[in-house]
Coordinates of C-alpha atoms in Angstrom, one line a residue:
I616 CA 51.4 29.4 132.5
G617 CA 49.0 28.3 135.1
L618 CA 46.8 25.2 135.2
E619 CA 43.6 27.1 134.2
D620 CA 45.4 28.8 131.3
A621 CA 46.8 25.5 130.1
R622 CA 43.3 24.0 130.1
T623 CA 41.9 26.9 128.2
I624 CA 44.6 26.6 125.6
V625 CA 44.0 22.8 125.3
S626 CA 40.3 23.4 124.8
I627 CA 40.9 26.0 122.1
F628 CA 43.8 24.4 120.2
A629 CA 43.2 20.7 120.9
G630 CA 45.2 18.6 118.5
A631 CA 47.2 21.5 117.1
H632 CA 50.9 22.2 117.6
I633 CA 51.5 25.5 119.3
D634 CA 54.7 27.1 120.5
I635 CA 54.6 29.2 123.6
P636 CA 57.8 31.3 123.6
K637 CA 59.9 31.4 126.7
C638 CA 59.4 34.4 128.9
D639 CA 63.2 34.8 129.3
R640 CA 63.7 35.1 125.6
F641 CA 61.2 38.0 125.6
W642 CA 62.9 39.8 128.5
R643 CA 66.3 39.2 126.9
A644 CA 65.2 40.9 123.7
W645 CA 63.6 43.7 125.7
T646 CA 66.8 44.3 127.7
H647 CA 68.9 44.3 124.6
K648 CA 66.6 46.9 123.0
L649 CA 66.9 49.1 126.1
I650 CA 70.7 48.7 126.0
V651 CA 70.9 49.6 122.3
T652 CA 68.7 52.7 122.6
A653 CA 70.2 54.0 125.8
N654 CA 72.5 57.0 125.9
E655 CA 74.5 55.9 128.8
R656 CA 78.1 54.7 129.3
Q657 CA 78.6 51.0 128.8
I658 CA 79.8 50.5 132.4
D659 CA 76.6 52.2 133.7
L660 CA 74.4 50.0 131.5
A661 CA 76.3 46.9 132.7
R662 CA 75.7 47.7 136.3
K663 CA 72.0 48.6 135.6
F664 CA 71.2 45.3 133.8
G665 CA 73.6 43.0 135.7
Y666 CA 75.9 42.4 132.7
T667 CA 79.6 42.9 132.2
D668 CA 80.7 45.9 130.2
R669 CA 82.1 43.5 127.6
H670 CA 78.7 41.8 127.1
V671 CA 77.0 45.2 126.7
R672 CA 79.6 46.1 124.1
R673 CA 78.8 42.8 122.2
I674 CA 75.1 43.6 122.3
Q675 CA 75.7 47.1 120.9
R676 CA 78.1 45.8 118.2
R677 CA 75.7 43.1 117.1
H678 CA 73.0 45.7 116.7
Q679 CA 75.3 48.0 114.8
K680 CA 76.3 45.2 112.4
Q681 CA 72.7 44.3 111.7
K682 CA 71.9 48.0 111.2
N683 CA 74.8 48.3 108.7
K684 CA 73.7 45.2 106.9
D685 CA 70.1 46.5 106.6
Q686 CA 71.5 49.7 105.1
I687 CA 73.6 47.9 102.6
D688 CA 70.7 45.8 101.5
L689 CA 68.7 48.9 100.8
I690 CA 71.5 50.1 98.4
D691 CA 71.6 46.8 96.5

């Protein structure tokens, strides 16, 4: 954030602990969401986002595992 924004935050939240999330964390989550919802081949997604096809596969598997876990929790 810029100096003026930092001063504004300090004047509003003086003495309080605040956490400003990293911008790269937001973009990583956004990119992962785009990869999960895309209907493209893994190799094409890897080229598009600058990842390896193996990493794209990991992202998709992680999402699928979470989706399966959420469905199982609904049954229990």
